[in-house]
CSV table of C-alpha atoms in Angstrom, one decimal:
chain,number,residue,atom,x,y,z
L,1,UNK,CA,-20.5,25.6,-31.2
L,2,UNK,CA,-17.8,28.5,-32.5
L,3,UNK,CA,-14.9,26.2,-32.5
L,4,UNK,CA,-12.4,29.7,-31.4
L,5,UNK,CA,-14.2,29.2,-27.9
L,6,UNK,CA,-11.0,29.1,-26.6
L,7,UNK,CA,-9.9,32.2,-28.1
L,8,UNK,CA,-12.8,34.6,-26.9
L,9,UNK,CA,-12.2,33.1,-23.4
L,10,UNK,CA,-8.4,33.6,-23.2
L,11,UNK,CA,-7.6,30.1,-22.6
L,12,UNK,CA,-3.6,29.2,-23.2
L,13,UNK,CA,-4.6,25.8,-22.7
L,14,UNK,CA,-7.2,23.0,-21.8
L,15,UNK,CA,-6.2,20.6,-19.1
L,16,UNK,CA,-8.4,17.5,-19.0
L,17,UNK,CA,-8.3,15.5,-15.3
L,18,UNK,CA,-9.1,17.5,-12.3
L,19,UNK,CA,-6.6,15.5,-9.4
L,20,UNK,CA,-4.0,16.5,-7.9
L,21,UNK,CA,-2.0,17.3,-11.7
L,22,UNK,CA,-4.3,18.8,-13.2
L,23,UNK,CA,-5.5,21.3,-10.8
L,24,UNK,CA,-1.6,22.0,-9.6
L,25,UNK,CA,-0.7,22.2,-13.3
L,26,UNK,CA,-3.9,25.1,-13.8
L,27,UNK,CA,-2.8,26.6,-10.5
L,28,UNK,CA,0.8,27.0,-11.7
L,29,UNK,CA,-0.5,28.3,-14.8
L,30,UNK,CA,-1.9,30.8,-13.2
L,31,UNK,CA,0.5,32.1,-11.2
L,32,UNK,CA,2.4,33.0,-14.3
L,33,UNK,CA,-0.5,34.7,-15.4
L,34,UNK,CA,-2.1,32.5,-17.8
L,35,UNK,CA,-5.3,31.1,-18.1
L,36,UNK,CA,-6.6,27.5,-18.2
L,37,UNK,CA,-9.9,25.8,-18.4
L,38,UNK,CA,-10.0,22.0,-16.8
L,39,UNK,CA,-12.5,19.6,-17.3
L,40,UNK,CA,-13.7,17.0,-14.7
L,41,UNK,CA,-15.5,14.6,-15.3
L,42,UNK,CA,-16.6,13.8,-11.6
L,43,UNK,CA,-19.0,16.4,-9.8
L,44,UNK,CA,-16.2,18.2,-7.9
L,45,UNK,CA,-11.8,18.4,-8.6
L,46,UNK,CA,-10.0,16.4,-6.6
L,47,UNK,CA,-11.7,13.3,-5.7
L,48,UNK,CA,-8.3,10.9,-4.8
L,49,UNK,CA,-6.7,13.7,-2.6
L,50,UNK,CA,-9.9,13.8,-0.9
L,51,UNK,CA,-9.3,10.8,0.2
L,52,UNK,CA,-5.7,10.0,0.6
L,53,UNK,CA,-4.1,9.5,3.8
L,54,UNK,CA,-7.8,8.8,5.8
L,55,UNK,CA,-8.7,12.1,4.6
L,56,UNK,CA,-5.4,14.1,6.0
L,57,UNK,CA,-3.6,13.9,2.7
L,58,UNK,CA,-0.2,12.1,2.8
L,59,UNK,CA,0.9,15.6,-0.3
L,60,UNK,CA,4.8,14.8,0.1
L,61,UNK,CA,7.6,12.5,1.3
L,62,UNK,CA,10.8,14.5,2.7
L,63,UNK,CA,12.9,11.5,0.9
L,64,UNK,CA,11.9,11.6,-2.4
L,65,UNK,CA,14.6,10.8,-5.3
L,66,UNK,CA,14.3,9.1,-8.3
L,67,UNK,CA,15.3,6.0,-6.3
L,68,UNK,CA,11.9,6.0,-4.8
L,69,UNK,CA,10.2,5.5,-8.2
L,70,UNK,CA,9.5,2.5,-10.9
L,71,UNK,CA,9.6,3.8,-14.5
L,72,UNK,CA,11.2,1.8,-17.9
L,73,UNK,CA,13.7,4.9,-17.2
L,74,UNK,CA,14.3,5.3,-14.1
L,75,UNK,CA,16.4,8.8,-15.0
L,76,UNK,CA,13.2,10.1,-16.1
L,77,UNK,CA,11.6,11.8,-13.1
L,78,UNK,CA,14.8,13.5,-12.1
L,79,UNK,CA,14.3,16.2,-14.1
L,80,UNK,CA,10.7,17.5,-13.1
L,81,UNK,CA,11.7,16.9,-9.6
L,82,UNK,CA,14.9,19.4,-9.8
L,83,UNK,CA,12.7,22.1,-11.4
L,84,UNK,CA,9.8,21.5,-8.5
L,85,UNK,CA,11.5,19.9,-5.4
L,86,UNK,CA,10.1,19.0,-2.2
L,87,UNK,CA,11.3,22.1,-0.3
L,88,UNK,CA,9.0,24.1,-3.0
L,89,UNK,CA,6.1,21.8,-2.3
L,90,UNK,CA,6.4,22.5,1.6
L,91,UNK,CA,6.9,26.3,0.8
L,92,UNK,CA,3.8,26.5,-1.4
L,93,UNK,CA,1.2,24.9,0.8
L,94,UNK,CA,3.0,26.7,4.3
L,95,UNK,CA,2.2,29.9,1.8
L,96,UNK,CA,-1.5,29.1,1.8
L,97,UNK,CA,-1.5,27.9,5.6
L,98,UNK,CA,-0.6,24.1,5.4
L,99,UNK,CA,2.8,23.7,7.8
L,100,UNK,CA,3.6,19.8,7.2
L,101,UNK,CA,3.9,17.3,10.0
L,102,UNK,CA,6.3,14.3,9.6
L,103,UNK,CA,4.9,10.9,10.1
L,104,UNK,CA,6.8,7.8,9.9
L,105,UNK,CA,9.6,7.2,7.0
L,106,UNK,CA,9.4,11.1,6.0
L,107,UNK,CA,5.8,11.1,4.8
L,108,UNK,CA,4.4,15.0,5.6
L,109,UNK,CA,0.6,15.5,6.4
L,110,UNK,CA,-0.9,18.4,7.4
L,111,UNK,CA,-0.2,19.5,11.0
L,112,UNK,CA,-3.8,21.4,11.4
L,113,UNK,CA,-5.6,20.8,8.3
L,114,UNK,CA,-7.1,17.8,6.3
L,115,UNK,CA,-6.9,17.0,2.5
L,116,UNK,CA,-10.0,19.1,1.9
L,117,UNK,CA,-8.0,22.2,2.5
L,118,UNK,CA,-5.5,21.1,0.4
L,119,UNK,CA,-8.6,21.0,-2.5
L,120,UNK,CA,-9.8,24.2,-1.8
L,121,UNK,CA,-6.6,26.2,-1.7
L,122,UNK,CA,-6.2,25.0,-5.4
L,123,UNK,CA,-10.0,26.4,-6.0
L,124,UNK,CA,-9.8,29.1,-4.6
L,125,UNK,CA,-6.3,29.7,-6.6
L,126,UNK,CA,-8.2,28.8,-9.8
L,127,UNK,CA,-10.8,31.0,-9.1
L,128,UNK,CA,-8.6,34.2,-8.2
L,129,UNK,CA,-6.3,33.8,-11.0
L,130,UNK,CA,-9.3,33.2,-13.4
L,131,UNK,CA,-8.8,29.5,-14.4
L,132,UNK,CA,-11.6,27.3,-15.2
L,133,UNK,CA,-13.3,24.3,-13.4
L,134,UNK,CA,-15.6,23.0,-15.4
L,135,UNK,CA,-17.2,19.2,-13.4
L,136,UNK,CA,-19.8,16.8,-14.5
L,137,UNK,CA,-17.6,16.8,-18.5
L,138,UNK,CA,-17.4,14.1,-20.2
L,139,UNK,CA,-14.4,14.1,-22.9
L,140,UNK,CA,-16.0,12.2,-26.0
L,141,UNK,CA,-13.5,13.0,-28.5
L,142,UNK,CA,-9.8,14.8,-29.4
L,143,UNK,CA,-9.1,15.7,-32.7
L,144,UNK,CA,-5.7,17.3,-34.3
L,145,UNK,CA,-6.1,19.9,-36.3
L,146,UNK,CA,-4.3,22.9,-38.0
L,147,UNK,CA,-4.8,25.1,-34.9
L,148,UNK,CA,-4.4,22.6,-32.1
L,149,UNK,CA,-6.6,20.1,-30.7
L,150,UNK,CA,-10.7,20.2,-31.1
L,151,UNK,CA,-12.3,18.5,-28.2
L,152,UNK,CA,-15.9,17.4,-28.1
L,153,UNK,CA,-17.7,16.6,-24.7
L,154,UNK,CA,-20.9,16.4,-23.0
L,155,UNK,CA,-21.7,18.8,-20.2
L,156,UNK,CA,-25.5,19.7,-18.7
L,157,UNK,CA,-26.8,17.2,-21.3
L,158,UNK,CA,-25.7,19.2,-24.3
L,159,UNK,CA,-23.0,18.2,-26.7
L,160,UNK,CA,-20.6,21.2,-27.3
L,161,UNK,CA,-16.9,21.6,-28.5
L,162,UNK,CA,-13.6,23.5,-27.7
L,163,UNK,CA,-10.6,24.5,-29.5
L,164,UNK,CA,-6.9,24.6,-27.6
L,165,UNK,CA,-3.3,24.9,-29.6
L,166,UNK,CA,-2.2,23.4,-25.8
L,167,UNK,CA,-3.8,20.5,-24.3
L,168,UNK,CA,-2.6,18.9,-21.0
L,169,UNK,CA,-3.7,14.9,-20.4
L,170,UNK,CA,-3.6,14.8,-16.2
L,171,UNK,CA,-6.4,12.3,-16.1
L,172,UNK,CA,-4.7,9.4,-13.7
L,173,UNK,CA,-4.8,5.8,-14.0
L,174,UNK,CA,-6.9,3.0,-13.9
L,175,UNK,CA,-7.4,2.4,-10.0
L,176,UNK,CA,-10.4,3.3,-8.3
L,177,UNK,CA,-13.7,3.3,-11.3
L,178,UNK,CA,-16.0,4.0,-8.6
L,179,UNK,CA,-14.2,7.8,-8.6
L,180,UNK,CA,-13.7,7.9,-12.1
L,181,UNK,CA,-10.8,6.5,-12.9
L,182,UNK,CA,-10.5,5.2,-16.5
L,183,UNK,CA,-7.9,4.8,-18.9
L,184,UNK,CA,-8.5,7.9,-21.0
L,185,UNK,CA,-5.4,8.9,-20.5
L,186,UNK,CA,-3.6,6.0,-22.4
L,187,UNK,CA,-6.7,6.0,-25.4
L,188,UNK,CA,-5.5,9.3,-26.0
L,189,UNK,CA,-1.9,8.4,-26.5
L,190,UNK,CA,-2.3,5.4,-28.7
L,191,UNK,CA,-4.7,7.6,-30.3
L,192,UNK,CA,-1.6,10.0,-31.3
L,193,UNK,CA,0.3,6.8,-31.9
L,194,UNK,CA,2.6,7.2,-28.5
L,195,UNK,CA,3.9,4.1,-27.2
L,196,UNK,CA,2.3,2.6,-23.4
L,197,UNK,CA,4.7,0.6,-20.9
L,198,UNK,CA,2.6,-2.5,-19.9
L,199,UNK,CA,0.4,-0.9,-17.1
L,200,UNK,CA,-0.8,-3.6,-13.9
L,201,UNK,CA,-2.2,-2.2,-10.3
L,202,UNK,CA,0.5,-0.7,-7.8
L,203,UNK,CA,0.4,-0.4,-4.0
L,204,UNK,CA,-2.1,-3.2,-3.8
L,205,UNK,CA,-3.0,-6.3,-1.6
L,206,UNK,CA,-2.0,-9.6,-3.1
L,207,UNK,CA,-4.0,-12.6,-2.6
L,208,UNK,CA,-3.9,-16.3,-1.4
L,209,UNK,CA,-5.7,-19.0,-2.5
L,210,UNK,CA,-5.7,-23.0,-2.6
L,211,UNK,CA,-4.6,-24.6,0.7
L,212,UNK,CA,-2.9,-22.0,2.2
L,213,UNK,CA,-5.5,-19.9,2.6
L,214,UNK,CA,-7.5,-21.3,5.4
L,215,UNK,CA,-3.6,-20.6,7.3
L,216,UNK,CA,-4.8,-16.8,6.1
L,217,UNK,CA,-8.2,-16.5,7.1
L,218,UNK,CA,-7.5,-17.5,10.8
L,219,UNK,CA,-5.3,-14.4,11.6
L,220,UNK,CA,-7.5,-12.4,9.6
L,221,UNK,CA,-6.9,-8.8,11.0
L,222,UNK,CA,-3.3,-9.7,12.6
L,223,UNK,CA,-0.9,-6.9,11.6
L,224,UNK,CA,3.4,-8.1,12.5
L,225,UNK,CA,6.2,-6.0,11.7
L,226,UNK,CA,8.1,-7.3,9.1
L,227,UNK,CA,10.7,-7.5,6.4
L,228,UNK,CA,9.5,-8.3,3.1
L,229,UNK,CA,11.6,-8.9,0.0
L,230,UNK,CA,10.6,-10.4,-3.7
L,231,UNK,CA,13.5,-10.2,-5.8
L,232,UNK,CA,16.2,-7.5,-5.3
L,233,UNK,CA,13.5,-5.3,-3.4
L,234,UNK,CA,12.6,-5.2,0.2
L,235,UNK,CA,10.6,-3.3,2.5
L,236,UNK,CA,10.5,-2.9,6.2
L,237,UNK,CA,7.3,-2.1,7.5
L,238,UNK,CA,3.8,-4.1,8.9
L,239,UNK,CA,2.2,-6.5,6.7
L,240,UNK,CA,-1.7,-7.3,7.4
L,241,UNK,CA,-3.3,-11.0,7.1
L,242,UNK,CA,-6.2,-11.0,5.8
L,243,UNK,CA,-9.1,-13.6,5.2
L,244,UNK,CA,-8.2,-13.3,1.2
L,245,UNK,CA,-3.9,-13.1,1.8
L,246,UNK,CA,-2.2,-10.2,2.9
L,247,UNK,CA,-2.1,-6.3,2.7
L,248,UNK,CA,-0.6,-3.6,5.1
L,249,UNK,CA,1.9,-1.5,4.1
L,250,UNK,CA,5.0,-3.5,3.3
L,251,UNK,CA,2.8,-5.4,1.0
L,252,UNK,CA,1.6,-3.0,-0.7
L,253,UNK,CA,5.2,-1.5,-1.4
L,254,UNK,CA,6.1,-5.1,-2.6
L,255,UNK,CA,3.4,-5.4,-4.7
L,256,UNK,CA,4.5,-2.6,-7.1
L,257,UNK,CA,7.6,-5.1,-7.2
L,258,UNK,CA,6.2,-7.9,-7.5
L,259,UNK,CA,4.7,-9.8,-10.9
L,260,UNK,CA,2.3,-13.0,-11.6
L,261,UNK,CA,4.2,-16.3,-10.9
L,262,UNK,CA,7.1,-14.5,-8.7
L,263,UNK,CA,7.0,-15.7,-4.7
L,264,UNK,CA,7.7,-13.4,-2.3
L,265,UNK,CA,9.7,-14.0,1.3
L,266,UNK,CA,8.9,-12.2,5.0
L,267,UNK,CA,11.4,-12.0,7.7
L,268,UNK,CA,8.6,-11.9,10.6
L,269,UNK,CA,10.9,-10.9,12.8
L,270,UNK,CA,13.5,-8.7,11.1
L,271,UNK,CA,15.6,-7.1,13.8
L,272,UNK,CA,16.0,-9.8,16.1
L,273,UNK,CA,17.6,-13.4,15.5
L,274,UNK,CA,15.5,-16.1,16.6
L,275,UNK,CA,18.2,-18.4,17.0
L,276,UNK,CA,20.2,-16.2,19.8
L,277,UNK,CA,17.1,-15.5,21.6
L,278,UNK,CA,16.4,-19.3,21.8
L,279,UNK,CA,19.5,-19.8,22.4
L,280,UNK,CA,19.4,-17.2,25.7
L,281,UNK,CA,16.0,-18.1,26.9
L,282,UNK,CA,17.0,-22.4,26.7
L,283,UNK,CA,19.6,-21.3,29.5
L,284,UNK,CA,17.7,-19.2,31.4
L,285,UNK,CA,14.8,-21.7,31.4
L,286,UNK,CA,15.1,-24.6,29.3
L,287,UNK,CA,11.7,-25.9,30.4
L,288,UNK,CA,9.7,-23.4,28.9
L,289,UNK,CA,7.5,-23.2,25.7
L,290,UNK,CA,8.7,-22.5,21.8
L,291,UNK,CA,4.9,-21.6,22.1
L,292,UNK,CA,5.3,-19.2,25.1
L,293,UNK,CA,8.2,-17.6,23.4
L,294,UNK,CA,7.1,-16.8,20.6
L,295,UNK,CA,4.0,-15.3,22.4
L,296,UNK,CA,6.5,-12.9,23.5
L,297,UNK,CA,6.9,-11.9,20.2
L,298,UNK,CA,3.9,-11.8,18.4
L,299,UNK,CA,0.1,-12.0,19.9
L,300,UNK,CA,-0.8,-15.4,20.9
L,301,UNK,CA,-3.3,-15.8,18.1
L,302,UNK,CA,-0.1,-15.8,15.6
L,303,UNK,CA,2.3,-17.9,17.5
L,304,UNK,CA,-0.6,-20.5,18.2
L,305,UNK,CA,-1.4,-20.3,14.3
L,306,UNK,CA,2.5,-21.2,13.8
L,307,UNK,CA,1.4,-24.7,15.6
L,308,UNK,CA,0.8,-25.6,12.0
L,309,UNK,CA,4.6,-25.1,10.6
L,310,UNK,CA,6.5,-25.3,14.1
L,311,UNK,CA,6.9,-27.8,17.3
L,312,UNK,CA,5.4,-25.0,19.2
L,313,UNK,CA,4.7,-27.4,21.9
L,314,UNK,CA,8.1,-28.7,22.4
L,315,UNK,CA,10.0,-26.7,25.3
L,316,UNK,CA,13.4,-25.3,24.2
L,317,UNK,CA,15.8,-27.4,25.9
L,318,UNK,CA,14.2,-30.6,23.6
L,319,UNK,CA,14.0,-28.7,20.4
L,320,UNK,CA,16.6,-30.2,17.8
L,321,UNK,CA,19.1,-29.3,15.2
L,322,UNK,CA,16.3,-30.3,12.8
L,323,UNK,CA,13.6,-28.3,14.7
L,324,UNK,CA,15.8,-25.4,15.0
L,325,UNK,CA,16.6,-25.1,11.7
L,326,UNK,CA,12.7,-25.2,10.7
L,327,UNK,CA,12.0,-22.2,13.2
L,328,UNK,CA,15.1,-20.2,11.9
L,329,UNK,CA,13.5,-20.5,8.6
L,330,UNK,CA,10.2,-19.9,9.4
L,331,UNK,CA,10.4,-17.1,11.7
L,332,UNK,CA,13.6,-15.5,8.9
L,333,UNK,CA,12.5,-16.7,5.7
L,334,UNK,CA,8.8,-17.4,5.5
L,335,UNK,CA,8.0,-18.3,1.5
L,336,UNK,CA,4.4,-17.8,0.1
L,337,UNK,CA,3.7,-17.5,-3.5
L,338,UNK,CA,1.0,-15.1,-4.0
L,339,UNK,CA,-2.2,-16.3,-6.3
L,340,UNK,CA,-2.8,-12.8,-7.7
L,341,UNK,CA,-3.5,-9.2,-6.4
L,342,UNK,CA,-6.8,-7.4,-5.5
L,343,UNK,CA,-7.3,-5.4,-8.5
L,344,UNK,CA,-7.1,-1.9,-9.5
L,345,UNK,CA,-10.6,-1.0,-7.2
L,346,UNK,CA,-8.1,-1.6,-4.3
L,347,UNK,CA,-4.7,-0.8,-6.1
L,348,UNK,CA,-3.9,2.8,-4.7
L,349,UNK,CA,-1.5,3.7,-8.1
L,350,UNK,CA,-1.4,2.3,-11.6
L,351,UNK,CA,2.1,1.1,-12.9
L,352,UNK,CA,3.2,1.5,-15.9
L,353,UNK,CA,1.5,4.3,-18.5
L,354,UNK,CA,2.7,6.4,-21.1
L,355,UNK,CA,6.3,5.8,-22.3
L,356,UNK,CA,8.4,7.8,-21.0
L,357,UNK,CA,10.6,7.5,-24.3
L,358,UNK,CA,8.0,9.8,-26.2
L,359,UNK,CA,7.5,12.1,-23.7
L,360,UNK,CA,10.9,15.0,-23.4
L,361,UNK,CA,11.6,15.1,-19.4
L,362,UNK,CA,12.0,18.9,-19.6
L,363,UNK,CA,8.7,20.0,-20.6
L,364,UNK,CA,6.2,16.5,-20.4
L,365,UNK,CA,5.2,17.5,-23.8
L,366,UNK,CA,5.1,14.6,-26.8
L,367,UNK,CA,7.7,14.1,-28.8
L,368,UNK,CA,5.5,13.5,-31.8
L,369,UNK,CA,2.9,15.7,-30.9
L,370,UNK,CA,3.9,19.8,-30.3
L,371,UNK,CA,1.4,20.6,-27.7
L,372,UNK,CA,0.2,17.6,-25.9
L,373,UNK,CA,1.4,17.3,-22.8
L,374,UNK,CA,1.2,14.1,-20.3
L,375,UNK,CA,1.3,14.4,-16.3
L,376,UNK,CA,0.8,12.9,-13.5
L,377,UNK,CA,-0.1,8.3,-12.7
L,378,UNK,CA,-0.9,8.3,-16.5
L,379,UNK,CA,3.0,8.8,-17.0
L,380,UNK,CA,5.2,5.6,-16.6
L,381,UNK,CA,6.1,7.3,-13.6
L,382,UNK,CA,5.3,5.6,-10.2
L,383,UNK,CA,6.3,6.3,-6.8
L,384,UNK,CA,6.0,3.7,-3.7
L,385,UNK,CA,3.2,4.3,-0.6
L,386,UNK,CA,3.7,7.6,1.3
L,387,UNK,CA,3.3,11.1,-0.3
L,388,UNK,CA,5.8,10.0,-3.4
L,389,UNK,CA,3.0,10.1,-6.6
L,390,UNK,CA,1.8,13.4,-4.6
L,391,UNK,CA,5.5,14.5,-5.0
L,392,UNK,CA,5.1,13.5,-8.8
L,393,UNK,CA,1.6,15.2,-9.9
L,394,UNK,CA,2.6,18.5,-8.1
L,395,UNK,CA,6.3,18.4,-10.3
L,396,UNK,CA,4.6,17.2,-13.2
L,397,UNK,CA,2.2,19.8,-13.1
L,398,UNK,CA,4.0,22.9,-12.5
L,399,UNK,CA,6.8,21.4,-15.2
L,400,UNK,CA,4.0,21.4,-17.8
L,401,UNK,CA,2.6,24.9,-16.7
L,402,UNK,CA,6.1,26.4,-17.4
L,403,UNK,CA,5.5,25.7,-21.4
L,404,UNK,CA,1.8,26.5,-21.5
């Protein structure tokens, strides 16, 4: 194959990952007026935003700061996100016909529309500005050379080749390899000798095992508000029980906290104090239940499961200083030490990815490497649950199509 491909077609640059970075990054390109030619390996772009959010698309969260992110350097994000805030994001998509709606903790879906619309208004960008889409390509191979990059790949069973002096990594993380999620992104960086920040699943359920997980399995499908806190982090929001340990969204924040070996702590019933509602109840009617109150609290299936660490059966005017005290640290500082998490097929984000310290925060480009550029989850960039790493790959992207 002519190896000046790019050339004859006009291509400033070859983008390789076809999510939500990559296709912004093409779309941004051409806006500016260039042209770009993505490669996908899946059979059409956007597979995760497809479906994100249940299929609505969760694309931004109105809070979004650096303070919403994990990265070795925290400081890093700040600048992409000044250059491509979240009033731009809003303004683009209401441009194309997407006017957000604000769910809970500032997370913005769309009001009338659904993640698919959110695809094609980046295909049908792609298309009308002349950038490339090619699906069913399979990178094999990247090569440095003294005009760029040569990449070989397989595409309708033939083996062919392209030159780029530009070429833009967006190809995600790790979760997910029934969509095509593999760590491409990171083989081409050690490839180029780029450093990796140790990379684990994020925003995933964490599991239970040994003899507490029988405790688990019976409130299998019980969801309780709650406060949940490993280390210095905590996150208010429900947790789910499951029949393996625990999920639901608080969880799931924790867990991008949370490492092998650490416990974690829940405050099942954060905005209340257990001990002044006992306290008020015992003089209303000392004669009732622990049991009954707490089925005031929670559904009876969860306050009858608490049989197993409380006197539920006791009423309140008999419970003691000892009992009390058990209750009060039960109910405000329940302990469990998670056995592991669920993986990165149920892991919604990967943490950790290419060092930040070899990438410049300006432009995304390498350091050691003039024209490769790293975007999007396979950046040591991570946001928490709701719209955050959407915020992130549309930033990333349009930062990287500024120097294209």
């Amino acid at each position: 194959m002519d190896t000046n491909l790019t050339k004859h077609n006009g291509f400033d640059a070859v983008i390789i990952g076809g999510g939500a970075c990559g296709l912004f990054c093409a779309v941004q390109a051409g806006l500016l007026g260039k042209r770009t030619l993505i490669l996908e390996k899946n059979k059409e772009p956007g597979a995760k935003i497809l479906i994100s959010g249940g299929g609505r698309c969760n694309y931004t969260n109105l809070n979004t700061s650096a303070q919403q992110f994990i990265s070795a350097n925290p400081h890093f994000c700040k600048s992409a996100f000044s250059q491509f805030t979240v009033e731009d994001t809003i303004d683009f998509f209401e441009a194309y016909g997407i006017r957000g709606k604000e769910k809970t903790l500032g997370q913005l879906f769309p009001e009338n529309n659904k993640a698919k619309d959110i695809v094609k208004i980046f295909t049908d960008l792609c298309r009308d500005t002349g950038q490339e889409i090619w699906c069913d390509t399979d990178v094999k191979s990247i090569d440095k050379n003294s005009i760029g990059f040569k990449i070989c790949f397989a595409r309708n069973g033939r083996e062919e080749s392209i030159q780029t002096t530009k070429l833009v990594v967006a190809t995600g993380g790790l979760p997910i390899a029934k969509m095509g999620a593999t760590d491409f992104g990171l083989k081409v960086a050690r490839q180029f000798g780029l450093a990796i920040t140790q990379t684990a699943p994020a925003l995933v359920p964490l599991t239970i095992t040994g003899k507490e997980q029988q405790w688990y399995e019976q409130l299998s499908g019980s969801s309780i508000f709650c406060r949940v806190t490993c280390g210095e982090m905590s996150f208010e929001e429900n947790i789910l029980f499951t029949h393996w340990g625990l999920s639901g969204p608080a969880i799931l924040q924790i867990s991008s906290y949370w490492k092998p070996g650490m416990g974690i702590e829940i405050d099942l019933l954060p905005n209340e104090n257990i001990m002044e509602l006992i306290d008020k109840e015992r003089k209303l009617n000392g004669k009732k239940q622990l049991l009954t109150l707490l089925a005031n609290l929670y559904t009876r299936k969860f306050a009858e499961a608490l049989m197993l660490l409380l006197p539920v059966e006791k009423n309140l005017a008999s419970l003691s200083k000892v009992d009390l005290e058990e209750v009060e640290k039960v109910i405000h500082h329940f302990k469990t030490k998670p056995a592991g998490d669920k993986g990165y097929d149920k892991a919604e984000v990967m943490r950790g990815g290419v060092s930040t310290e070899e990438l410049s925060s300006k432009t995304l480009e390498a350091k050691k490497v003039p024209g490769l550029f790293f975007g999007g989850e396979c950046v040591d960039v991570t946001g928490w649950l709701g719209g955050y790493n959407f915020q992130w790959a549309w930033a990333s992207g349009f930062v990287i199509a500024q120097h294209l």
